[in-house]
mmCIF file with all atom_site columns, C-alpha atoms in Angstrom:
data_model
loop_
_atom_site.group_PDB
_atom_site.id
_atom_site.type_symbol
_atom_site.label_atom_id
_atom_site.label_alt_id
_atom_site.label_comp_id
_atom_site.label_asym_id
_atom_site.label_entity_id
_atom_site.label_seq_id
_atom_site.pdbx_PDB_ins_code
_atom_site.Cartn_x
_atom_site.Cartn_y
_atom_site.Cartn_z
_atom_site.occupancy
_atom_site.B_iso_or_equiv
_atom_site.pdbx_formal_charge
_atom_site.auth_seq_id
_atom_site.auth_comp_id
_atom_site.auth_asym_id
_atom_site.auth_atom_id
_atom_site.pdbx_PDB_model_num
ATOM 1   C CA . GLU A 1 1   ? -5.807  12.472  -8.859  1.00 70.00 ? 1024 GLU A CA 1
ATOM 2   C CA . ASP A 1 2   ? -3.333  12.304  -5.983  1.00 76.00 ? 1025 ASP A CA 1
ATOM 3   C CA . GLN A 1 3   ? 0.218   13.264  -6.872  1.00 87.00 ? 1026 GLN A CA 1
ATOM 4   C CA . VAL A 1 4   ? 3.339   12.937  -4.771  1.00 93.00 ? 1027 VAL A CA 1
ATOM 5   C CA . THR A 1 5   ? 6.661   14.299  -6.017  1.00 95.00 ? 1028 THR A CA 1
ATOM 6   C CA . GLN A 1 6   ? 9.923   13.846  -4.169  1.00 97.00 ? 1029 GLN A CA 1
ATOM 7   C CA . SER A 1 7   ? 13.134  15.783  -4.728  1.00 97.00 ? 1030 SER A CA 1
ATOM 8   C CA . PRO A 1 8   ? 15.946  15.385  -5.272  1.00 97.00 ? 1031 PRO A CA 1
ATOM 9   C CA . GLU A 1 9   ? 15.983  11.910  -6.828  1.00 95.00 ? 1032 GLU A CA 1
ATOM 10  C CA . ALA A 1 10  ? 19.398  11.289  -5.313  1.00 96.00 ? 1033 ALA A CA 1
ATOM 11  C CA . LEU A 1 11  ? 21.486  13.107  -2.722  1.00 97.00 ? 1034 LEU A CA 1
ATOM 12  C CA . ARG A 1 12  ? 25.073  12.562  -1.672  1.00 98.00 ? 1035 ARG A CA 1
ATOM 13  C CA . LEU A 1 13  ? 26.256  14.033  1.628   1.00 97.00 ? 1036 LEU A CA 1
ATOM 14  C CA . GLN A 1 14  ? 29.409  13.918  3.648   1.00 97.00 ? 1037 GLN A CA 1
ATOM 15  C CA . GLU A 1 15  ? 29.087  12.618  7.172   1.00 97.00 ? 1038 GLU A CA 1
ATOM 16  C CA . GLY A 1 16  ? 27.925  15.496  9.365   1.00 97.00 ? 1039 GLY A CA 1
ATOM 17  C CA . GLU A 1 17  ? 26.601  17.562  6.444   1.00 97.00 ? 1040 GLU A CA 1
ATOM 18  C CA . SER A 1 18  ? 22.974  18.393  7.227   1.00 97.00 ? 1041 SER A CA 1
ATOM 19  C CA . SER A 1 19  ? 20.343  18.656  4.481   1.00 98.00 ? 1042 SER A CA 1
ATOM 20  C CA . SER A 1 20  ? 16.653  18.254  3.668   1.00 98.00 ? 1043 SER A CA 1
ATOM 21  C CA . LEU A 1 21  ? 14.531  16.058  1.426   1.00 98.00 ? 1044 LEU A CA 1
ATOM 22  C CA . ASN A 1 22  ? 11.343  17.414  -0.098  1.00 98.00 ? 1045 ASN A CA 1
ATOM 23  C CA . CYS A 1 23  ? 7.944   15.846  -0.702  1.00 98.00 ? 1046 CYS A CA 1
ATOM 24  C CA . SER A 1 24  ? 5.359   17.906  -2.585  1.00 97.00 ? 1047 SER A CA 1
ATOM 25  C CA . TYR A 1 25  ? 1.816   16.620  -2.749  1.00 94.00 ? 1048 TYR A CA 1
ATOM 26  C CA . THR A 1 26  ? -1.520  17.315  -4.390  1.00 91.00 ? 1049 THR A CA 1
ATOM 27  C CA . VAL A 1 27  ? -4.557  15.638  -2.855  1.00 85.00 ? 1050 VAL A CA 1
ATOM 28  C CA . SER A 1 28  ? -8.215  16.499  -2.566  1.00 83.00 ? 1051 SER A CA 1
ATOM 29  C CA . GLY A 1 29  ? -7.986  16.250  1.207   1.00 84.00 ? 1052 GLY A CA 1
ATOM 30  C CA . LEU A 1 30  ? -5.024  15.126  3.286   1.00 87.00 ? 1053 LEU A CA 1
ATOM 31  C CA . ARG A 1 31  ? -5.663  12.572  5.963   1.00 87.00 ? 1054 ARG A CA 1
ATOM 32  C CA . GLY A 1 32  ? -2.005  11.884  6.662   1.00 91.00 ? 1055 GLY A CA 1
ATOM 33  C CA . LEU A 1 33  ? 1.488   12.108  5.211   1.00 94.00 ? 1056 LEU A CA 1
ATOM 34  C CA . PHE A 1 34  ? 3.905   9.260   5.813   1.00 95.00 ? 1057 PHE A CA 1
ATOM 35  C CA . TRP A 1 35  ? 7.671   8.890   5.635   1.00 97.00 ? 1058 TRP A CA 1
ATOM 36  C CA . TYR A 1 36  ? 9.360   5.520   5.165   1.00 96.00 ? 1059 TYR A CA 1
ATOM 37  C CA . ARG A 1 37  ? 12.946  4.391   4.955   1.00 97.00 ? 1060 ARG A CA 1
ATOM 38  C CA . GLN A 1 38  ? 13.919  1.588   2.571   1.00 96.00 ? 1061 GLN A CA 1
ATOM 39  C CA . ASP A 1 39  ? 17.239  -0.242  2.640   1.00 95.00 ? 1062 ASP A CA 1
ATOM 40  C CA . PRO A 1 40  ? 18.416  -2.156  -0.453  1.00 91.00 ? 1063 PRO A CA 1
ATOM 41  C CA . GLY A 1 41  ? 16.683  -5.521  -0.812  1.00 90.00 ? 1064 GLY A CA 1
ATOM 42  C CA . LYS A 1 42  ? 14.231  -4.820  2.013   1.00 93.00 ? 1065 LYS A CA 1
ATOM 43  C CA . GLY A 1 43  ? 10.703  -3.567  2.433   1.00 94.00 ? 1066 GLY A CA 1
ATOM 44  C CA . PRO A 1 44  ? 10.007  0.024   3.483   1.00 95.00 ? 1067 PRO A CA 1
ATOM 45  C CA . GLU A 1 45  ? 10.165  0.738   7.207   1.00 94.00 ? 1068 GLU A CA 1
ATOM 46  C CA . PHE A 1 46  ? 7.729   3.214   8.753   1.00 93.00 ? 1069 PHE A CA 1
ATOM 47  C CA . LEU A 1 47  ? 9.262   6.408   10.176  1.00 95.00 ? 1070 LEU A CA 1
ATOM 48  C CA . PHE A 1 48  ? 6.623   9.111   10.753  1.00 92.00 ? 1071 PHE A CA 1
ATOM 49  C CA . THR A 1 49  ? 3.039   10.150  10.181  1.00 93.00 ? 1072 THR A CA 1
ATOM 50  C CA . LEU A 1 50  ? 2.090   13.835  9.997   1.00 95.00 ? 1073 LEU A CA 1
ATOM 51  C CA . TYR A 1 51  ? -1.555  14.835  10.042  1.00 92.00 ? 1074 TYR A CA 1
ATOM 52  C CA . SER A 1 52  ? -1.815  18.623  9.899   1.00 92.00 ? 1075 SER A CA 1
ATOM 53  C CA . ALA A 1 53  ? 0.134   21.648  8.690   1.00 93.00 ? 1076 ALA A CA 1
ATOM 54  C CA . GLY A 1 54  ? 2.637   22.851  11.260  1.00 96.00 ? 1077 GLY A CA 1
ATOM 55  C CA . GLU A 1 55  ? 3.137   19.433  12.788  1.00 96.00 ? 1078 GLU A CA 1
ATOM 56  C CA . GLU A 1 56  ? 6.690   18.187  13.376  1.00 97.00 ? 1079 GLU A CA 1
ATOM 57  C CA . LYS A 1 57  ? 8.065   14.815  14.460  1.00 96.00 ? 1080 LYS A CA 1
ATOM 58  C CA . GLU A 1 58  ? 11.588  13.757  15.344  1.00 96.00 ? 1081 GLU A CA 1
ATOM 59  C CA . LYS A 1 59  ? 13.511  10.523  15.573  1.00 94.00 ? 1082 LYS A CA 1
ATOM 60  C CA . GLU A 1 60  ? 17.235  10.583  16.251  1.00 94.00 ? 1083 GLU A CA 1
ATOM 61  C CA . ARG A 1 61  ? 18.813  12.654  13.441  1.00 96.00 ? 1084 ARG A CA 1
ATOM 62  C CA . LEU A 1 62  ? 15.564  12.926  11.447  1.00 97.00 ? 1085 LEU A CA 1
ATOM 63  C CA . LYS A 1 63  ? 12.878  15.574  11.722  1.00 98.00 ? 1086 LYS A CA 1
ATOM 64  C CA . ALA A 1 64  ? 9.782   15.673  9.522   1.00 98.00 ? 1087 ALA A CA 1
ATOM 65  C CA . THR A 1 65  ? 7.715   18.806  8.994   1.00 98.00 ? 1088 THR A CA 1
ATOM 66  C CA . LEU A 1 66  ? 4.462   19.456  7.133   1.00 97.00 ? 1089 LEU A CA 1
ATOM 67  C CA . THR A 1 67  ? 2.891   22.412  5.352   1.00 94.00 ? 1090 THR A CA 1
ATOM 68  C CA . LYS A 1 68  ? -0.294  22.522  3.281   1.00 91.00 ? 1091 LYS A CA 1
ATOM 69  C CA . LYS A 1 69  ? 1.596   21.647  0.095   1.00 93.00 ? 1092 LYS A CA 1
ATOM 70  C CA . GLU A 1 70  ? 4.779   19.843  1.096   1.00 96.00 ? 1093 GLU A CA 1
ATOM 71  C CA . SER A 1 71  ? 6.737   17.999  3.698   1.00 98.00 ? 1094 SER A CA 1
ATOM 72  C CA . PHE A 1 72  ? 10.424  18.103  4.505   1.00 98.00 ? 1095 PHE A CA 1
ATOM 73  C CA . LEU A 1 73  ? 12.600  15.427  6.032   1.00 98.00 ? 1096 LEU A CA 1
ATOM 74  C CA . HIS A 1 74  ? 15.506  17.190  7.687   1.00 98.00 ? 1097 HIS A CA 1
ATOM 75  C CA . ILE A 1 75  ? 18.628  15.146  8.372   1.00 97.00 ? 1098 ILE A CA 1
ATOM 76  C CA . THR A 1 76  ? 20.951  16.647  10.956  1.00 97.00 ? 1099 THR A CA 1
ATOM 77  C CA . ALA A 1 77  ? 24.612  15.576  11.063  1.00 97.00 ? 1100 ALA A CA 1
ATOM 78  C CA . PRO A 1 78  ? 23.957  12.381  9.092   1.00 97.00 ? 1101 PRO A CA 1
ATOM 79  C CA . LYS A 1 79  ? 25.973  9.210   9.494   1.00 97.00 ? 1102 LYS A CA 1
ATOM 80  C CA . PRO A 1 80  ? 26.753  6.549   6.853   1.00 97.00 ? 1103 PRO A CA 1
ATOM 81  C CA . GLU A 1 81  ? 24.085  4.305   8.397   1.00 97.00 ? 1104 GLU A CA 1
ATOM 82  C CA . ASP A 1 82  ? 21.476  6.877   7.367   1.00 97.00 ? 1105 ASP A CA 1
ATOM 83  C CA . SER A 1 83  ? 22.122  5.916   3.743   1.00 98.00 ? 1106 SER A CA 1
ATOM 84  C CA . ALA A 1 84  ? 18.859  4.560   2.297   1.00 97.00 ? 1107 ALA A CA 1
ATOM 85  C CA . THR A 1 85  ? 15.972  5.487   0.046   1.00 96.00 ? 1108 THR A CA 1
ATOM 86  C CA . TYR A 1 86  ? 13.407  7.688   1.767   1.00 97.00 ? 1109 TYR A CA 1
ATOM 87  C CA . LEU A 1 87  ? 9.812   7.382   0.583   1.00 96.00 ? 1110 LEU A CA 1
ATOM 88  C CA . CYS A 1 88  ? 6.965   9.792   1.122   1.00 96.00 ? 1111 CYS A CA 1
ATOM 89  C CA . ALA A 1 89  ? 3.306   8.771   0.863   1.00 94.00 ? 1112 ALA A CA 1
ATOM 90  C CA . VAL A 1 90  ? -0.053  10.496  1.281   1.00 92.00 ? 1113 VAL A CA 1
ATOM 91  C CA . HIS A 1 91  ? -3.409  9.239   2.449   1.00 88.00 ? 1114 HIS A CA 1
ATOM 92  C CA . GLN A 1 92  ? -6.359  11.256  1.238   1.00 79.00 ? 1115 GLN A CA 1
ATOM 93  C CA . THR A 1 93  ? -9.541  11.676  3.230   1.00 73.00 ? 1116 THR A CA 1
ATOM 94  C CA . SER A 1 94  ? -11.528 9.469   0.857   1.00 71.00 ? 1117 SER A CA 1
ATOM 95  C CA . GLY A 1 95  ? -10.082 6.021   0.331   1.00 69.00 ? 1118 GLY A CA 1
ATOM 96  C CA . SER A 1 96  ? -8.104  3.514   2.327   1.00 68.00 ? 1119 SER A CA 1
ATOM 97  C CA . ARG A 1 97  ? -4.707  3.396   0.651   1.00 78.00 ? 1120 ARG A CA 1
ATOM 98  C CA . LEU A 1 98  ? -1.482  5.358   0.366   1.00 86.00 ? 1121 LEU A CA 1
ATOM 99  C CA . THR A 1 99  ? -0.043  6.965   -2.748  1.00 89.00 ? 1122 THR A CA 1
ATOM 100 C CA . PHE A 1 100 ? 3.750   6.875   -2.769  1.00 92.00 ? 1123 PHE A CA 1
ATOM 101 C CA . GLY A 1 101 ? 6.342   9.163   -4.271  1.00 94.00 ? 1124 GLY A CA 1
ATOM 102 C CA . GLU A 1 102 ? 9.309   7.782   -6.180  1.00 94.00 ? 1125 GLU A CA 1
ATOM 103 C CA . GLY A 1 103 ? 11.732  8.280   -3.334  1.00 95.00 ? 1126 GLY A CA 1
ATOM 104 C CA . THR A 1 104 ? 15.017  10.041  -2.653  1.00 97.00 ? 1127 THR A CA 1
ATOM 105 C CA . GLN A 1 105 ? 18.131  7.887   -2.584  1.00 96.00 ? 1128 GLN A CA 1
ATOM 106 C CA . LEU A 1 106 ? 20.411  9.251   0.134   1.00 97.00 ? 1129 LEU A CA 1
ATOM 107 C CA . THR A 1 107 ? 24.097  8.337   0.344   1.00 98.00 ? 1130 THR A CA 1
ATOM 108 C CA . VAL A 1 108 ? 26.184  9.527   3.279   1.00 97.00 ? 1131 VAL A CA 1
ATOM 109 C CA . ASN A 1 109 ? 29.917  9.173   2.778   1.00 97.00 ? 1132 ASN A CA 1
ATOM 110 C CA . PRO A 1 110 ? 32.260  8.745   5.764   1.00 95.00 ? 1133 PRO A CA 1
ATOM 111 C CA . ASN B 2 1   ? 7.003   -11.256 16.061  1.00 63.00 ? 775  ASN B CA 1
ATOM 112 C CA . ALA B 2 2   ? 7.045   -12.272 12.403  1.00 74.00 ? 776  ALA B CA 1
ATOM 113 C CA . GLY B 2 3   ? 5.049   -9.275  11.119  1.00 94.00 ? 777  GLY B CA 1
ATOM 114 C CA . VAL B 2 4   ? 4.419   -9.675  7.372   1.00 96.00 ? 778  VAL B CA 1
ATOM 115 C CA . THR B 2 5   ? 5.930   -12.753 5.731   1.00 96.00 ? 779  THR B CA 1
ATOM 116 C CA . GLN B 2 6   ? 6.267   -13.102 1.967   1.00 97.00 ? 780  GLN B CA 1
ATOM 117 C CA . THR B 2 7   ? 7.262   -16.183 0.014   1.00 96.00 ? 781  THR B CA 1
ATOM 118 C CA . PRO B 2 8   ? 9.129   -16.866 -2.158  1.00 97.00 ? 782  PRO B CA 1
ATOM 119 C CA . LYS B 2 9   ? 11.916  -14.270 -1.960  1.00 96.00 ? 783  LYS B CA 1
ATOM 120 C CA . PHE B 2 10  ? 13.021  -14.834 -5.544  1.00 96.00 ? 784  PHE B CA 1
ATOM 121 C CA . ARG B 2 11  ? 11.412  -16.475 -8.566  1.00 96.00 ? 785  ARG B CA 1
ATOM 122 C CA . ILE B 2 12  ? 12.074  -16.760 -12.268 1.00 97.00 ? 786  ILE B CA 1
ATOM 123 C CA . LEU B 2 13  ? 9.056   -17.483 -14.468 1.00 97.00 ? 787  LEU B CA 1
ATOM 124 C CA . LYS B 2 14  ? 8.780   -18.192 -18.135 1.00 97.00 ? 788  LYS B CA 1
ATOM 125 C CA . ILE B 2 15  ? 6.344   -16.185 -20.239 1.00 97.00 ? 789  ILE B CA 1
ATOM 126 C CA . GLY B 2 16  ? 2.858   -17.664 -19.946 1.00 96.00 ? 790  GLY B CA 1
ATOM 127 C CA . GLN B 2 17  ? 3.463   -19.468 -16.659 1.00 97.00 ? 791  GLN B CA 1
ATOM 128 C CA . SER B 2 18  ? 1.382   -18.769 -13.560 1.00 96.00 ? 792  SER B CA 1
ATOM 129 C CA . MET B 2 19  ? 2.281   -18.461 -9.911  1.00 96.00 ? 793  MET B CA 1
ATOM 130 C CA . THR B 2 20  ? 1.011   -17.315 -6.541  1.00 97.00 ? 794  THR B CA 1
ATOM 131 C CA . LEU B 2 21  ? 2.904   -14.951 -4.285  1.00 98.00 ? 795  LEU B CA 1
ATOM 132 C CA . GLN B 2 22  ? 2.117   -15.707 -0.678  1.00 98.00 ? 796  GLN B CA 1
ATOM 133 C CA . CYS B 2 23  ? 1.623   -13.101 2.056   1.00 98.00 ? 797  CYS B CA 1
ATOM 134 C CA . THR B 2 24  ? 0.805   -13.788 5.714   1.00 97.00 ? 798  THR B CA 1
ATOM 135 C CA . GLN B 2 25  ? 0.592   -11.409 8.654   1.00 97.00 ? 799  GLN B CA 1
ATOM 136 C CA . ASP B 2 26  ? 0.299   -12.259 12.330  1.00 96.00 ? 800  ASP B CA 1
ATOM 137 C CA . MET B 2 27  ? -0.763  -8.851  13.683  1.00 95.00 ? 801  MET B CA 1
ATOM 138 C CA . ASN B 2 28  ? -4.510  -9.332  13.156  1.00 94.00 ? 802  ASN B CA 1
ATOM 139 C CA . HIS B 2 29  ? -4.571  -6.359  10.779  1.00 94.00 ? 803  HIS B CA 1
ATOM 140 C CA . ASN B 2 30  ? -7.719  -5.900  8.743   1.00 93.00 ? 804  ASN B CA 1
ATOM 141 C CA . TYR B 2 31  ? -6.080  -3.959  5.912   1.00 93.00 ? 805  TYR B CA 1
ATOM 142 C CA . MET B 2 32  ? -3.691  -5.620  3.482   1.00 95.00 ? 806  MET B CA 1
ATOM 143 C CA . TYR B 2 33  ? -2.084  -4.392  0.281   1.00 95.00 ? 807  TYR B CA 1
ATOM 144 C CA . TRP B 2 34  ? -0.027  -5.561  -2.672  1.00 97.00 ? 808  TRP B CA 1
ATOM 145 C CA . TYR B 2 35  ? 2.414   -3.150  -4.304  1.00 96.00 ? 809  TYR B CA 1
ATOM 146 C CA . ARG B 2 36  ? 4.932   -3.523  -7.069  1.00 97.00 ? 810  ARG B CA 1
ATOM 147 C CA . GLN B 2 37  ? 8.125   -1.515  -7.182  1.00 96.00 ? 811  GLN B CA 1
ATOM 148 C CA . ASP B 2 38  ? 10.026  -0.900  -10.397 1.00 93.00 ? 812  ASP B CA 1
ATOM 149 C CA . PRO B 2 39  ? 13.392  0.905   -10.452 1.00 82.00 ? 813  PRO B CA 1
ATOM 150 C CA . GLY B 2 40  ? 12.891  4.659   -10.109 1.00 76.00 ? 814  GLY B CA 1
ATOM 151 C CA . MET B 2 41  ? 9.115   4.307   -10.268 1.00 79.00 ? 815  MET B CA 1
ATOM 152 C CA . GLY B 2 42  ? 8.061   4.168   -6.643  1.00 85.00 ? 816  GLY B CA 1
ATOM 153 C CA . LEU B 2 43  ? 5.427   1.816   -5.271  1.00 92.00 ? 817  LEU B CA 1
ATOM 154 C CA . LYS B 2 44  ? 2.305   1.169   -7.317  1.00 93.00 ? 818  LYS B CA 1
ATOM 155 C CA . LEU B 2 45  ? -0.773  -0.372  -5.697  1.00 93.00 ? 819  LEU B CA 1
ATOM 156 C CA . ILE B 2 46  ? -2.031  -3.564  -7.358  1.00 96.00 ? 820  ILE B CA 1
ATOM 157 C CA . TYR B 2 47  ? -4.845  -4.725  -5.067  1.00 96.00 ? 821  TYR B CA 1
ATOM 158 C CA . TYR B 2 48  ? -5.917  -4.148  -1.516  1.00 94.00 ? 822  TYR B CA 1
ATOM 159 C CA . SER B 2 49  ? -8.296  -5.628  1.034   1.00 94.00 ? 823  SER B CA 1
ATOM 160 C CA . VAL B 2 50  ? -10.116 -4.029  3.950   1.00 92.00 ? 824  VAL B CA 1
ATOM 161 C CA . GLY B 2 51  ? -11.028 -7.346  5.548   1.00 93.00 ? 825  GLY B CA 1
ATOM 162 C CA . ALA B 2 52  ? -11.617 -11.028 4.930   1.00 94.00 ? 826  ALA B CA 1
ATOM 163 C CA . GLY B 2 53  ? -13.782 -11.543 1.860   1.00 94.00 ? 827  GLY B CA 1
ATOM 164 C CA . ILE B 2 54  ? -13.360 -7.965  0.601   1.00 95.00 ? 828  ILE B CA 1
ATOM 165 C CA . THR B 2 55  ? -10.877 -6.950  -2.087  1.00 96.00 ? 829  THR B CA 1
ATOM 166 C CA . ASP B 2 56  ? -10.560 -4.039  -4.497  1.00 94.00 ? 830  ASP B CA 1
ATOM 167 C CA . LYS B 2 57  ? -8.401  -2.951  -7.410  1.00 94.00 ? 831  LYS B CA 1
ATOM 168 C CA . GLY B 2 58  ? -5.574  -0.480  -7.089  1.00 92.00 ? 832  GLY B CA 1
ATOM 169 C CA . GLU B 2 59  ? -3.732  1.485   -9.782  1.00 89.00 ? 833  GLU B CA 1
ATOM 170 C CA . VAL B 2 60  ? -2.264  -1.448  -11.762 1.00 94.00 ? 834  VAL B CA 1
ATOM 171 C CA . PRO B 2 61  ? -4.471  -4.565  -11.345 1.00 96.00 ? 835  PRO B CA 1
ATOM 172 C CA . ASN B 2 62  ? -4.301  -5.971  -14.894 1.00 96.00 ? 836  ASN B CA 1
ATOM 173 C CA . GLY B 2 63  ? -2.748  -9.422  -15.043 1.00 95.00 ? 837  GLY B CA 1
ATOM 174 C CA . TYR B 2 64  ? -3.236  -10.097 -11.335 1.00 97.00 ? 838  TYR B CA 1
ATOM 175 C CA . ASN B 2 65  ? -5.855  -11.558 -9.036  1.00 97.00 ? 839  ASN B CA 1
ATOM 176 C CA . VAL B 2 66  ? -6.227  -11.740 -5.268  1.00 97.00 ? 840  VAL B CA 1
ATOM 177 C CA . SER B 2 67  ? -8.330  -13.439 -2.655  1.00 96.00 ? 841  SER B CA 1
ATOM 178 C CA . ARG B 2 68  ? -8.778  -12.872 1.080   1.00 97.00 ? 842  ARG B CA 1
ATOM 179 C CA . SER B 2 69  ? -10.374 -15.876 2.733   1.00 96.00 ? 843  SER B CA 1
ATOM 180 C CA . THR B 2 70  ? -8.795  -15.221 6.156   1.00 96.00 ? 844  THR B CA 1
ATOM 181 C CA . THR B 2 71  ? -7.560  -12.179 8.062   1.00 96.00 ? 845  THR B CA 1
ATOM 182 C CA . GLU B 2 72  ? -3.994  -13.508 7.971   1.00 97.00 ? 846  GLU B CA 1
ATOM 183 C CA . ASP B 2 73  ? -3.503  -14.391 4.309   1.00 97.00 ? 847  ASP B CA 1
ATOM 184 C CA . PHE B 2 74  ? -3.599  -12.304 1.147   1.00 98.00 ? 848  PHE B CA 1
ATOM 185 C CA . PRO B 2 75  ? -2.146  -14.212 -1.828  1.00 98.00 ? 849  PRO B CA 1
ATOM 186 C CA . LEU B 2 76  ? -1.475  -12.543 -5.185  1.00 98.00 ? 850  LEU B CA 1
ATOM 187 C CA . ARG B 2 77  ? -2.009  -14.646 -8.294  1.00 97.00 ? 851  ARG B CA 1
ATOM 188 C CA . LEU B 2 78  ? -0.234  -13.997 -11.597 1.00 96.00 ? 852  LEU B CA 1
ATOM 189 C CA . GLU B 2 79  ? -1.881  -15.619 -14.590 1.00 90.00 ? 853  GLU B CA 1
ATOM 190 C CA . LEU B 2 80  ? -0.031  -15.867 -17.915 1.00 93.00 ? 854  LEU B CA 1
ATOM 191 C CA . ALA B 2 81  ? 3.131   -14.092 -16.795 1.00 95.00 ? 855  ALA B CA 1
ATOM 192 C CA . ALA B 2 82  ? 4.514   -11.376 -19.077 1.00 96.00 ? 856  ALA B CA 1
ATOM 193 C CA . PRO B 2 83  ? 7.926   -9.612  -19.085 1.00 96.00 ? 857  PRO B CA 1
ATOM 194 C CA . SER B 2 84  ? 6.153   -6.418  -17.963 1.00 95.00 ? 858  SER B CA 1
ATOM 195 C CA . GLN B 2 85  ? 5.447   -8.155  -14.651 1.00 96.00 ? 859  GLN B CA 1
ATOM 196 C CA . THR B 2 86  ? 9.143   -8.353  -13.835 1.00 97.00 ? 860  THR B CA 1
ATOM 197 C CA . SER B 2 87  ? 9.329   -6.356  -10.627 1.00 97.00 ? 861  SER B CA 1
ATOM 198 C CA . VAL B 2 88  ? 9.709   -6.485  -6.870  1.00 97.00 ? 862  VAL B CA 1
ATOM 199 C CA . TYR B 2 89  ? 6.420   -7.200  -5.121  1.00 98.00 ? 863  TYR B CA 1
ATOM 200 C CA . PHE B 2 90  ? 5.672   -6.029  -1.608  1.00 97.00 ? 864  PHE B CA 1
ATOM 201 C CA . CYS B 2 91  ? 2.831   -7.033  0.638   1.00 97.00 ? 865  CYS B CA 1
ATOM 202 C CA . ALA B 2 92  ? 1.851   -4.718  3.489   1.00 95.00 ? 866  ALA B CA 1
ATOM 203 C CA . SER B 2 93  ? -0.702  -4.570  6.264   1.00 95.00 ? 867  SER B CA 1
ATOM 204 C CA . SER B 2 94  ? -2.121  -1.929  8.579   1.00 92.00 ? 868  SER B CA 1
ATOM 205 C CA . GLU B 2 95  ? -4.320  -1.941  11.649  1.00 88.00 ? 869  GLU B CA 1
ATOM 206 C CA . LYS B 2 96  ? -6.601  0.825   10.441  1.00 79.00 ? 870  LYS B CA 1
ATOM 207 C CA . THR B 2 97  ? -6.927  2.921   7.353   1.00 71.00 ? 871  THR B CA 1
ATOM 208 C CA . GLY B 2 98  ? -4.528  5.835   7.521   1.00 68.00 ? 872  GLY B CA 1
ATOM 209 C CA . ARG B 2 99  ? -2.111  4.108   9.876   1.00 75.00 ? 873  ARG B CA 1
ATOM 210 C CA . GLY B 2 100 ? 1.476   3.280   8.960   1.00 84.00 ? 874  GLY B CA 1
ATOM 211 C CA . TYR B 2 101 ? 1.954   0.135   6.945   1.00 91.00 ? 875  TYR B CA 1
ATOM 212 C CA . THR B 2 102 ? 4.096   -2.826  7.936   1.00 94.00 ? 876  THR B CA 1
ATOM 213 C CA . PHE B 2 103 ? 5.789   -4.217  4.843   1.00 95.00 ? 877  PHE B CA 1
ATOM 214 C CA . GLY B 2 104 ? 7.110   -7.653  4.062   1.00 96.00 ? 878  GLY B CA 1
ATOM 215 C CA . SER B 2 105 ? 10.624  -8.136  2.718   1.00 96.00 ? 879  SER B CA 1
ATOM 216 C CA . GLY B 2 106 ? 9.456   -8.519  -0.880  1.00 96.00 ? 880  GLY B CA 1
ATOM 217 C CA . THR B 2 107 ? 9.469   -11.045 -3.717  1.00 97.00 ? 881  THR B CA 1
ATOM 218 C CA . ARG B 2 108 ? 11.790  -10.366 -6.639  1.00 96.00 ? 882  ARG B CA 1
ATOM 219 C CA . LEU B 2 109 ? 10.140  -11.786 -9.772  1.00 97.00 ? 883  LEU B CA 1
ATOM 220 C CA . THR B 2 110 ? 11.738  -12.075 -13.183 1.00 96.00 ? 884  THR B CA 1
ATOM 221 C CA . VAL B 2 111 ? 9.711   -13.138 -16.225 1.00 96.00 ? 885  VAL B CA 1
ATOM 222 C CA . VAL B 2 112 ? 11.802  -14.370 -19.146 1.00 96.00 ? 886  VAL B CA 1
#
């Protein structure tokens, strides 16, 4: 059974204080790993897809990396507008749906 | 560009009542999904569809039904609502399997 575990559950940072969020996964075969951002009262918004170990993708202050067992979402010099819940999801090679982790709630204080 | 549209945004149901959550997408995506999100529990898949006329159960299908008569619409039916169905429901679509999902803005349902 696919398992996706995100840590920490919640993270508070000061503006400009860089950090990383972790997503550990167990799947029979990884077809893709996804990162989403979710603001309160809204649906998740797609950020990145990573397909193979060693792959990296960047968007503004966010960089996602992937190994064979986990993914990291690095946040460099965060701003208060980066405050949100970040969700990780995996797509295994058999099947047509994503399995989501429980998310990391990030708060960036000014 | 509407994307994925869900209605209603909020609803309060009494135990035993029924309702349909509507979901429409205008991106001509074949794949559509229904998830529920409970506080601290992440997104759990209820049902999904890989094309018109084809649906399949996800992780938590009990108490729900779906249909997919057109590419655009994927309604979720709740029969005999129970307090355990209090949740936020999200509909999503994707162009192909394995591609990023586009989510709707959600329906917040309370069963009392």
